[in-house]
Amino acid sequence: MMKIAAFFVVVATLAVTAVSLLPGNDAASTANHGATHTVTRGELVVALTEQGTLESSNNTEVKCRVRGDSTITFVIESGTQVQPGDVLVRLETLAIEEEISERTKFYHLAEAQVARSAADVARAKLAISEYEQGRFVSELATLQKNLAIAESSLLNAKNRLEHSEMLSRSEYANELELEEKEFAVSQAKLTVGLTKTQIDVLQNFTKKEELVRLQGDLKAAKATHEANVERSLADKNRLQRAKEELGYCTIVAERAGLVIYPTGEAWKNAPEIEEGATVRKDQTLLLMPDLTQMQVKVGIHESVVDRMRTGMEANVILNRALINAEVTYVAAVAKPASWWTGNIVKYDATVSLPSAIGMRPGMSAEVEIVIARHDDVVTIPAAACIETQAGFACWVQGESGVERRSLKVGDSNDMFLVVHDGIQEGDVAILDPLANVKEAQVEAANSLKDYRSIL
């Protein structure tokens, strides 16, 4: 709150100094012809004054859309009025152009891999059909032909054996010939059995095994093809993104208006936006403010922020013109104190201004925020009071001389205090009592002694 009274320690110290300079008089001596003030009743306005900078509450932000860090090669001057299509910022393009060249090469290589893998998939599909409808059928037919031949040979061998057995019974064939015919029958039976086994293996095992292998080759070819397609798509997207970012390196105005640089951090000595500066993706490069929605942002000291409310009356002095405004925002959390702010804790507050011609961002503004208005109250100058351990007091000129009055004070501004009890309208208060009233000097000195004894 706006407490104007000085600390009693400082008051007492000044009093001791004053006592040493004045001649010894009685404590109730009259004033040494000092200035006076007649107490009046009226209005007291409590306000605080802060300095701020005019800004727009509705800014169109021009941001960097290029990934990574980029170097500014051209930036339009802050405060320029632009038209749609005017170049605002140019960024370095060499790295992106090299990336486009590399991405183009990778994309073409990936497309070649897609073509090869697509041919591999087609070949794998044909291999399955070729085996099922070609090689398998051919191998099966060959074995079946061999089985028919083996069975025919077995039948012939059996017929020869029967003929030899008949001749042997008539003693026209010897035992050796009979044994040869029996061996031929046995050999023919083995050939038939072997051929049947080969047919069974081909139908029940070899075919299944070959189909599993061919289907596995097809799946592998499909997976490789899909991977190549994804790689090609990724390279295509990277190439497209690089081409888009090349376009982002030249930023043009989308509408007519004023262009300004964003406000840099307080601790930085150099501007953030300038030719040769390095910027990053999504960093705000320029602002295009709406000049019909202007505001002033000020810092409110922690000692008075509890009294701040939205909707409070504010008076803004801009280019020597007084503009009526109001407080539209008070921060609930203070900005971090730091060495460049003098380690002073302040809260942001926003004062919105009505639309007016001639307001431009960056203009200095003096903001007076009216915290309170007290109507029909008794006031006394702060210079007529002292504050000690006993409270506030002043000295007035009475009929019998200078009188001390204990005061019950309320709100205050830089000049006056509201007095609820102790003086009345029409009383004549002595200004600067420490210099003009010895009693005030003695009281301040005693307060200082009491304070030192407490310490």
Short mmCIF file of C-alpha atoms in Angstrom, two decimals:
data_model
loop_
_atom_site.label_atom_id
_atom_site.label_comp_id
_atom_site.label_asym_id
_atom_site.label_seq_id
_atom_site.Cartn_x
_atom_site.Cartn_y
_atom_site.Cartn_z
CA MET A 1 0.00 0.00 0.00
CA MET A 2 1.07 3.60 -0.50
CA LYS A 3 2.44 4.30 2.99
CA ILE A 4 4.17 7.65 2.84
CA ALA A 5 5.23 8.13 6.47
CA ALA A 6 8.96 7.71 7.09
CA PHE A 7 10.41 5.04 9.33
CA PHE A 8 10.62 6.34 12.89
CA VAL A 9 14.31 5.45 13.12
CA VAL A 10 15.16 7.83 10.31
CA VAL A 11 12.90 10.43 11.85
CA ALA A 12 14.58 10.06 15.20
CA THR A 13 18.06 10.34 13.71
CA LEU A 14 17.11 13.58 11.99
CA ALA A 15 15.67 14.79 15.27
CA VAL A 16 18.91 14.21 17.15
CA THR A 17 20.75 16.23 14.52
CA ALA A 18 18.23 19.04 14.75
CA VAL A 19 18.46 19.14 18.57
CA SER A 20 22.18 19.63 18.41
CA LEU A 21 21.73 22.65 16.13
CA LEU A 22 19.02 24.46 18.07
CA PRO A 23 19.43 26.51 21.27
CA GLY A 24 18.07 25.01 24.43
CA ASN A 25 14.41 26.04 24.86
CA ASP A 26 11.54 24.65 26.80
CA ALA A 27 9.81 21.59 25.26
CA ALA A 28 6.63 23.58 24.76
CA SER A 29 8.26 26.44 22.91
CA THR A 30 6.48 27.89 19.95
CA ALA A 31 7.38 27.27 16.36
CA ASN A 32 10.35 29.06 14.87
CA HIS A 33 8.21 30.82 12.29
CA GLY A 34 8.12 27.72 10.07
CA ALA A 35 5.66 27.16 7.23
CA THR A 36 2.15 26.05 8.11
CA HIS A 37 -0.79 24.33 6.45
CA THR A 38 -4.47 24.82 7.15
CA VAL A 39 -6.22 21.47 7.45
CA THR A 40 -9.04 21.01 4.96
CA ARG A 41 -11.65 18.46 4.10
CA GLY A 42 -11.96 17.15 0.56
CA GLU A 43 -11.02 14.37 -1.85
CA LEU A 44 -7.83 12.29 -1.60
CA VAL A 45 -6.72 10.27 -4.60
CA VAL A 46 -4.30 7.40 -3.96
CA ALA A 47 -2.42 6.45 -7.11
CA LEU A 48 0.82 4.92 -8.24
CA THR A 49 2.83 5.95 -11.27
CA GLU A 50 4.90 3.60 -13.41
CA GLN A 51 6.73 3.86 -16.70
CA GLY A 52 5.89 1.47 -19.52
CA THR A 53 6.09 0.91 -23.26
CA LEU A 54 3.17 0.93 -25.65
CA GLU A 55 2.44 -2.39 -27.34
CA SER A 56 -0.38 -4.12 -29.16
CA SER A 57 -2.52 -6.68 -27.38
CA ASN A 58 -3.18 -8.45 -30.69
CA ASN A 59 0.01 -9.20 -32.62
CA THR A 60 0.32 -11.28 -35.77
CA GLU A 61 3.52 -13.24 -35.23
CA VAL A 62 5.89 -14.00 -38.09
CA LYS A 63 7.77 -17.13 -37.04
CA CYS A 64 10.70 -19.13 -38.37
CA ARG A 65 9.44 -22.41 -39.86
CA VAL A 66 12.83 -23.89 -40.80
CA ARG A 67 14.13 -26.70 -38.59
CA GLY A 68 17.33 -26.27 -36.63
CA ASP A 69 19.33 -23.05 -36.59
CA SER A 70 19.23 -20.58 -39.48
CA THR A 71 21.08 -17.38 -40.24
CA ILE A 72 19.25 -14.19 -41.21
CA THR A 73 20.61 -12.72 -44.45
CA PHE A 74 18.01 -9.95 -44.76
CA VAL A 75 15.39 -8.47 -42.45
CA ILE A 76 13.14 -5.50 -43.10
CA GLU A 77 13.60 -2.46 -40.89
CA SER A 78 11.43 -2.29 -37.79
CA GLY A 79 8.57 0.19 -38.10
CA THR A 80 8.13 -0.27 -41.85
CA GLN A 81 4.66 -0.21 -43.38
CA VAL A 82 4.40 -3.20 -45.72
CA GLN A 83 2.00 -4.45 -48.36
CA PRO A 84 0.99 -8.06 -49.11
CA GLY A 85 3.83 -9.86 -50.86
CA ASP A 86 6.63 -7.63 -49.54
CA VAL A 87 9.72 -9.57 -48.46
CA LEU A 88 10.14 -9.43 -44.69
CA VAL A 89 12.95 -11.89 -43.92
CA ARG A 90 15.39 -14.03 -45.89
CA LEU A 91 17.28 -16.92 -44.31
CA GLU A 92 20.46 -18.65 -45.46
CA THR A 93 19.58 -21.38 -48.02
CA LEU A 94 22.93 -23.08 -48.76
CA ALA A 95 22.49 -25.91 -46.26
CA ILE A 96 18.93 -26.60 -47.42
CA GLU A 97 19.94 -26.61 -51.09
CA GLU A 98 22.64 -29.17 -50.32
CA GLU A 99 20.09 -31.22 -48.39
CA ILE A 100 17.71 -31.14 -51.37
CA SER A 101 20.49 -32.45 -53.62
CA GLU A 102 21.26 -35.29 -51.20
CA ARG A 103 17.60 -36.14 -50.65
CA THR A 104 17.00 -36.24 -54.40
CA LYS A 105 19.79 -38.77 -54.82
CA PHE A 106 18.54 -40.93 -51.96
CA TYR A 107 14.99 -40.79 -53.30
CA HIS A 108 16.01 -42.03 -56.76
CA LEU A 109 18.10 -44.83 -55.23
CA ALA A 110 15.15 -45.83 -53.07
CA GLU A 111 12.87 -45.87 -56.13
CA ALA A 112 15.33 -48.22 -57.87
CA GLN A 113 15.25 -50.53 -54.85
CA VAL A 114 11.43 -50.50 -54.97
CA ALA A 115 11.47 -51.53 -58.61
CA ARG A 116 13.89 -54.38 -57.90
CA SER A 117 11.97 -55.66 -54.90
CA ALA A 118 8.69 -55.46 -56.85
CA ALA A 119 10.25 -57.69 -59.52
CA ASP A 120 11.45 -60.07 -56.78
CA VAL A 121 7.88 -60.33 -55.42
CA ALA A 122 6.52 -61.07 -58.91
CA ARG A 123 9.20 -63.73 -59.47
CA ALA A 124 8.42 -65.33 -56.09
CA LYS A 125 4.74 -65.54 -56.98
CA LEU A 126 5.54 -67.05 -60.39
CA ALA A 127 7.90 -69.57 -58.77
CA ILE A 128 5.02 -71.00 -56.72
CA SER A 129 2.77 -71.34 -59.75
CA GLU A 130 5.64 -72.70 -61.80
CA TYR A 131 6.31 -75.41 -59.23
CA GLU A 132 2.70 -76.39 -58.55
CA GLN A 133 1.66 -76.40 -62.19
CA GLY A 134 4.98 -77.22 -63.83
CA ARG A 135 7.88 -78.90 -62.06
CA PHE A 136 5.77 -80.88 -59.61
CA VAL A 137 3.45 -82.14 -62.33
CA SER A 138 6.42 -83.01 -64.53
CA GLU A 139 8.28 -84.85 -61.76
CA LEU A 140 5.11 -86.72 -60.75
CA ALA A 141 4.42 -87.71 -64.34
CA THR A 142 8.00 -88.97 -64.74
CA LEU A 143 7.73 -91.08 -61.60
CA GLN A 144 4.34 -92.41 -62.65
CA LYS A 145 5.81 -93.33 -66.04
CA ASN A 146 8.70 -95.06 -64.29
CA LEU A 147 6.20 -96.91 -62.08
CA ALA A 148 4.27 -98.11 -65.12
CA ILE A 149 7.50 -99.31 -66.72
CA ALA A 150 8.56 -101.00 -63.48
CA GLU A 151 5.21 -102.73 -63.11
CA SER A 152 5.38 -103.87 -66.75
CA SER A 153 8.89 -105.17 -66.19
CA LEU A 154 7.68 -106.97 -63.05
CA LEU A 155 4.86 -108.61 -65.01
CA ASN A 156 7.27 -109.74 -67.74
CA ALA A 157 9.67 -111.06 -65.12
CA LYS A 158 6.90 -113.02 -63.48
CA ASN A 159 5.80 -114.48 -66.81
CA ARG A 160 9.37 -115.54 -67.64
CA LEU A 161 9.70 -117.06 -64.17
CA GLU A 162 6.51 -119.07 -64.63
CA HIS A 163 7.70 -120.25 -68.05
CA SER A 164 11.06 -121.23 -66.60
CA GLU A 165 9.38 -123.09 -63.73
CA MET A 166 7.27 -125.01 -66.28
CA LEU A 167 10.37 -125.89 -68.34
CA SER A 168 12.18 -126.86 -65.16
CA ARG A 169 9.48 -129.37 -64.33
CA SER A 170 9.91 -130.86 -67.83
CA GLU A 171 13.67 -130.75 -67.29
CA TYR A 172 14.16 -128.37 -70.24
CA ALA A 173 15.56 -125.59 -67.98
CA ASN A 174 18.26 -125.91 -65.41
CA GLU A 175 18.26 -124.41 -61.90
CA LEU A 176 20.58 -121.59 -62.87
CA GLU A 177 18.12 -120.21 -65.39
CA LEU A 178 15.35 -120.54 -62.82
CA GLU A 179 17.36 -118.57 -60.26
CA GLU A 180 18.06 -115.82 -62.80
CA LYS A 181 14.33 -115.47 -63.49
CA GLU A 182 13.54 -115.34 -59.75
CA PHE A 183 16.20 -112.61 -59.26
CA ALA A 184 14.74 -110.64 -62.14
CA VAL A 185 11.31 -110.80 -60.49
CA SER A 186 12.71 -109.66 -57.13
CA GLN A 187 14.58 -106.79 -58.81
CA ALA A 188 11.44 -105.71 -60.64
CA LYS A 189 9.45 -105.76 -57.38
CA LEU A 190 12.07 -103.56 -55.71
CA THR A 191 11.97 -101.12 -58.60
CA VAL A 192 8.18 -100.90 -58.36
CA GLY A 193 8.34 -100.36 -54.60
CA LEU A 194 11.07 -97.73 -54.93
CA THR A 195 9.12 -95.83 -57.56
CA LYS A 196 5.96 -95.87 -55.42
CA THR A 197 7.98 -94.58 -52.50
CA GLN A 198 9.40 -91.77 -54.64
CA ILE A 199 5.89 -90.81 -55.73
CA ASP A 200 4.67 -90.82 -52.11
CA VAL A 201 7.63 -88.70 -50.96
CA LEU A 202 7.08 -86.26 -53.81
CA GLN A 203 3.36 -85.85 -53.08
CA ASN A 204 3.49 -85.81 -49.28
CA PHE A 205 6.86 -84.27 -48.40
CA THR A 206 8.87 -82.80 -51.27
CA LYS A 207 5.91 -80.78 -52.57
CA LYS A 208 5.07 -79.38 -49.13
CA GLU A 209 8.70 -78.57 -48.38
CA GLU A 210 9.20 -76.82 -51.69
CA LEU A 211 5.97 -74.85 -51.30
CA VAL A 212 6.99 -73.75 -47.79
CA ARG A 213 10.34 -72.59 -49.14
CA LEU A 214 8.79 -70.77 -52.09
CA GLN A 215 6.11 -69.13 -49.90
CA GLY A 216 8.84 -68.06 -47.45
CA ASP A 217 10.77 -66.52 -50.33
CA LEU A 218 7.57 -64.71 -51.38
CA LYS A 219 6.99 -63.35 -47.85
CA ALA A 220 10.61 -62.23 -47.58
CA ALA A 221 10.37 -60.55 -50.97
CA LYS A 222 7.14 -58.80 -49.94
CA ALA A 223 8.67 -57.63 -46.64
CA THR A 224 11.74 -56.31 -48.44
CA HIS A 225 9.51 -54.59 -50.99
CA GLU A 226 7.40 -52.97 -48.26
CA ALA A 227 10.54 -51.78 -46.49
CA ASN A 228 11.84 -50.32 -49.74
CA VAL A 229 8.49 -48.62 -50.35
CA GLU A 230 8.55 -47.10 -46.83
CA ARG A 231 12.15 -45.98 -47.32
CA SER A 232 11.24 -44.43 -50.64
CA LEU A 233 8.23 -42.69 -49.10
CA ALA A 234 10.36 -41.39 -46.23
CA ASP A 235 12.99 -40.08 -48.64
CA LYS A 236 10.25 -38.51 -50.73
CA ASN A 237 8.77 -36.79 -47.65
CA ARG A 238 12.20 -35.59 -46.57
CA LEU A 239 12.80 -34.21 -50.03
CA GLN A 240 9.40 -32.53 -50.04
CA ARG A 241 9.98 -31.08 -46.58
CA ALA A 242 13.36 -29.73 -47.62
CA LYS A 243 11.77 -28.08 -50.67
CA GLU A 244 9.06 -26.58 -48.44
CA GLU A 245 11.67 -25.25 -46.01
CA LEU A 246 13.52 -23.71 -48.94
CA GLY A 247 10.33 -21.77 -49.60
CA TYR A 248 10.11 -20.85 -45.91
CA CYS A 249 13.53 -19.19 -46.15
CA THR A 250 11.87 -16.23 -47.86
CA ILE A 251 9.09 -14.80 -45.68
CA VAL A 252 6.67 -12.35 -47.26
CA ALA A 253 3.88 -10.27 -45.77
CA GLU A 254 0.43 -11.86 -45.94
CA ARG A 255 -1.35 -8.59 -45.24
CA ALA A 256 -0.69 -4.88 -45.13
CA GLY A 257 0.39 -3.33 -41.87
CA LEU A 258 3.20 -2.18 -39.61
CA VAL A 259 6.13 -4.52 -38.96
CA ILE A 260 8.18 -4.34 -35.74
CA TYR A 261 10.85 -6.46 -34.09
CA PRO A 262 9.86 -8.50 -31.01
CA THR A 263 11.05 -7.21 -27.66
CA GLY A 264 14.30 -8.86 -26.55
CA GLU A 265 15.12 -10.01 -23.04
CA ALA A 266 16.05 -7.24 -20.63
CA TRP A 267 19.47 -8.71 -19.91
CA LYS A 268 20.53 -8.90 -23.55
CA ASN A 269 22.60 -6.03 -24.92
CA ALA A 270 22.12 -6.97 -28.58
CA PRO A 271 18.90 -7.34 -30.58
CA GLU A 272 17.75 -10.86 -31.35
CA ILE A 273 16.62 -10.06 -34.90
CA GLU A 274 19.24 -8.61 -37.21
CA GLU A 275 21.21 -9.59 -40.29
CA GLY A 276 23.70 -12.31 -39.32
CA ALA A 277 21.74 -13.39 -36.24
CA THR A 278 20.99 -17.07 -35.69
CA VAL A 279 17.36 -18.04 -35.21
CA ARG A 280 15.63 -21.34 -34.46
CA LYS A 281 12.41 -23.04 -35.49
CA ASP A 282 9.22 -21.46 -34.10
CA GLN A 283 11.12 -18.37 -32.94
CA THR A 284 9.16 -15.14 -33.44
CA LEU A 285 11.00 -13.04 -36.00
CA LEU A 286 8.61 -10.13 -36.50
CA LEU A 287 5.32 -8.79 -35.18
CA MET A 288 2.53 -7.12 -37.09
CA PRO A 289 0.54 -5.33 -34.37
CA ASP A 290 -3.12 -4.36 -34.50
CA LEU A 291 -2.92 -0.62 -33.88
CA THR A 292 -6.57 -0.50 -32.82
CA GLN A 293 -5.89 -2.68 -29.75
CA MET A 294 -3.06 -1.07 -27.79
CA GLN A 295 -1.95 -1.54 -24.20
CA VAL A 296 0.81 -0.68 -21.76
CA LYS A 297 2.41 -3.31 -19.57
CA VAL A 298 3.91 -2.06 -16.29
CA GLY A 299 5.55 -3.64 -13.28
CA ILE A 300 3.76 -3.34 -9.94
CA HIS A 301 5.83 -3.48 -6.76
CA GLU A 302 5.02 -6.34 -4.40
CA SER A 303 4.10 -3.85 -1.64
CA VAL A 304 1.01 -2.61 -3.49
CA VAL A 305 0.01 -5.53 -5.71
CA ASP A 306 -2.58 -6.70 -3.15
CA ARG A 307 -4.53 -3.50 -3.77
CA MET A 308 -4.56 -3.92 -7.54
CA ARG A 309 -7.77 -5.03 -9.26
CA THR A 310 -8.89 -5.30 -12.85
CA GLY A 311 -11.17 -2.48 -13.92
CA MET A 312 -9.26 0.18 -11.99
CA GLU A 313 -9.09 3.63 -13.49
CA ALA A 314 -5.79 4.56 -15.13
CA ASN A 315 -4.43 7.71 -16.77
CA VAL A 316 -1.82 7.31 -19.49
CA ILE A 317 0.36 10.18 -20.67
CA LEU A 318 1.45 9.51 -24.23
CA ASN A 319 3.18 12.18 -26.29
CA ARG A 320 2.03 14.77 -23.73
CA ALA A 321 -1.57 13.69 -24.30
CA LEU A 322 -3.67 12.33 -21.42
CA ILE A 323 -5.63 9.18 -22.28
CA ASN A 324 -8.18 7.60 -19.97
CA ALA A 325 -7.70 3.82 -19.69
CA GLU A 326 -8.30 0.96 -17.29
CA VAL A 327 -6.43 -1.99 -15.78
CA THR A 328 -7.40 -5.22 -17.56
CA TYR A 329 -4.93 -7.70 -16.10
CA VAL A 330 -2.92 -8.20 -12.91
CA ALA A 331 -0.51 -11.15 -12.71
CA ALA A 332 -0.98 -13.60 -9.86
CA VAL A 333 2.67 -14.63 -9.94
CA ALA A 334 5.63 -12.26 -9.87
CA LYS A 335 8.34 -12.20 -12.49
CA PRO A 336 11.61 -13.72 -11.24
CA ALA A 337 13.86 -11.10 -9.69
CA SER A 338 17.35 -10.89 -11.18
CA TRP A 339 20.42 -8.74 -11.21
CA TRP A 340 19.31 -6.75 -14.27
CA THR A 341 16.07 -5.76 -12.47
CA GLY A 342 17.90 -4.79 -9.28
CA ASN A 343 16.47 -7.89 -7.54
CA ILE A 344 13.18 -6.02 -7.17
CA VAL A 345 10.08 -8.21 -7.17
CA LYS A 346 7.37 -6.89 -9.47
CA TYR A 347 4.10 -8.18 -10.87
CA ASP A 348 2.97 -7.54 -14.44
CA ALA A 349 -0.12 -5.44 -14.94
CA THR A 350 -1.74 -4.51 -18.23
CA VAL A 351 -3.50 -1.22 -18.93
CA SER A 352 -5.68 -1.28 -22.06
CA LEU A 353 -6.09 1.92 -24.07
CA PRO A 354 -8.97 3.00 -26.29
CA SER A 355 -8.32 3.17 -30.01
CA ALA A 356 -6.64 6.42 -31.00
CA ILE A 357 -4.76 7.77 -34.00
CA GLY A 358 -1.00 8.11 -33.73
CA MET A 359 -0.29 5.32 -31.26
CA ARG A 360 2.67 3.19 -32.32
CA PRO A 361 4.33 0.27 -30.52
CA GLY A 362 7.46 1.15 -28.59
CA MET A 363 6.35 4.63 -27.52
CA SER A 364 7.14 5.53 -23.91
CA ALA A 365 4.15 5.95 -21.65
CA GLU A 366 3.64 7.18 -18.10
CA VAL A 367 0.83 5.29 -16.38
CA GLU A 368 -0.98 6.53 -13.29
CA ILE A 369 -3.24 3.88 -11.74
CA VAL A 370 -5.87 5.15 -9.32
CA ILE A 371 -5.90 2.72 -6.41
CA ALA A 372 -8.44 4.52 -4.25
CA ARG A 373 -10.54 7.69 -3.99
CA HIS A 374 -11.57 9.07 -0.60
CA ASP A 375 -14.31 11.68 -0.68
CA ASP A 376 -14.98 14.28 2.03
CA VAL A 377 -12.07 13.33 4.32
CA VAL A 378 -9.75 15.34 6.53
CA THR A 379 -6.21 15.34 5.14
CA ILE A 380 -2.87 16.56 6.39
CA PRO A 381 0.44 16.89 4.53
CA ALA A 382 2.87 14.07 5.17
CA ALA A 383 5.50 16.76 5.79
CA ALA A 384 3.55 17.89 8.86
CA CYS A 385 3.69 14.48 10.59
CA ILE A 386 6.24 12.28 12.28
CA GLU A 387 5.96 8.61 13.12
CA THR A 388 7.44 7.20 16.31
CA GLN A 389 6.85 4.15 18.44
CA ALA A 390 3.85 5.91 19.90
CA GLY A 391 2.29 6.40 16.48
CA PHE A 392 1.73 9.41 14.24
CA ALA A 393 1.75 12.92 15.60
CA CYS A 394 1.66 16.51 14.40
CA TRP A 395 1.83 19.99 15.94
CA VAL A 396 -0.75 22.69 15.40
CA GLN A 397 -0.94 26.32 16.35
CA GLY A 398 -3.43 26.71 19.16
CA GLU A 399 -4.64 29.67 21.17
CA SER A 400 -2.01 29.04 23.84
CA GLY A 401 0.80 28.15 21.46
CA VAL A 402 1.97 25.02 19.69
CA GLU A 403 0.04 21.89 20.61
CA ARG A 404 0.92 18.27 19.99
CA ARG A 405 -1.81 16.14 18.46
CA SER A 406 -1.79 12.34 18.28
CA LEU A 407 -3.21 11.20 14.97
CA LYS A 408 -5.20 8.22 13.84
CA VAL A 409 -4.37 8.04 10.16
CA GLY A 410 -5.65 5.95 7.26
CA ASP A 411 -4.74 5.79 3.61
CA SER A 412 -2.21 8.11 2.03
CA ASN A 413 -0.60 9.20 -1.19
CA ASP A 414 2.72 10.88 -1.94
CA MET A 415 1.60 14.18 -0.40
CA PHE A 416 -1.22 13.72 2.11
CA LEU A 417 -2.57 11.35 4.75
CA VAL A 418 -6.20 10.73 5.64
CA VAL A 419 -6.80 11.62 9.32
CA HIS A 420 -9.65 9.88 11.13
CA ASP A 421 -9.02 11.45 14.54
CA GLY A 422 -6.68 14.02 16.13
CA ILE A 423 -7.26 17.17 14.09
CA GLN A 424 -10.18 18.97 12.54
CA GLU A 425 -10.86 21.01 9.50
CA GLY A 426 -9.45 24.52 9.97
CA ASP A 427 -6.55 23.52 12.29
CA VAL A 428 -3.21 25.04 11.31
CA ALA A 429 -0.52 22.36 11.17
CA ILE A 430 3.18 23.16 11.31
CA LEU A 431 5.16 21.78 8.40
CA ASP A 432 8.48 20.05 9.02
CA PRO A 433 8.10 19.83 12.82
CA LEU A 434 11.54 18.26 13.23
CA ALA A 435 13.08 21.50 12.08
CA ASN A 436 10.65 23.89 13.72
CA VAL A 437 9.32 22.29 16.95
CA LYS A 438 11.71 21.23 19.70
CA GLU A 439 9.14 18.91 21.28
CA ALA A 440 9.07 16.95 18.03
CA GLN A 441 12.83 16.73 18.08
CA VAL A 442 12.90 15.49 21.66
CA GLU A 443 10.17 12.93 21.02
CA ALA A 444 12.00 11.60 17.98
CA ALA A 445 15.24 11.37 19.92
CA ASN A 446 13.55 9.45 22.75
CA SER A 447 12.04 7.06 20.22
CA LEU A 448 15.49 6.45 18.84
CA LYS A 449 16.82 5.66 22.33
CA ASP A 450 13.95 3.23 22.94
CA TYR A 451 14.59 1.57 19.60
CA ARG A 452 18.29 1.13 20.36
CA SER A 453 17.48 -0.38 23.75
CA ILE A 454 15.25 -2.95 22.05
CA LEU A 455 18.07 -3.92 19.70
#
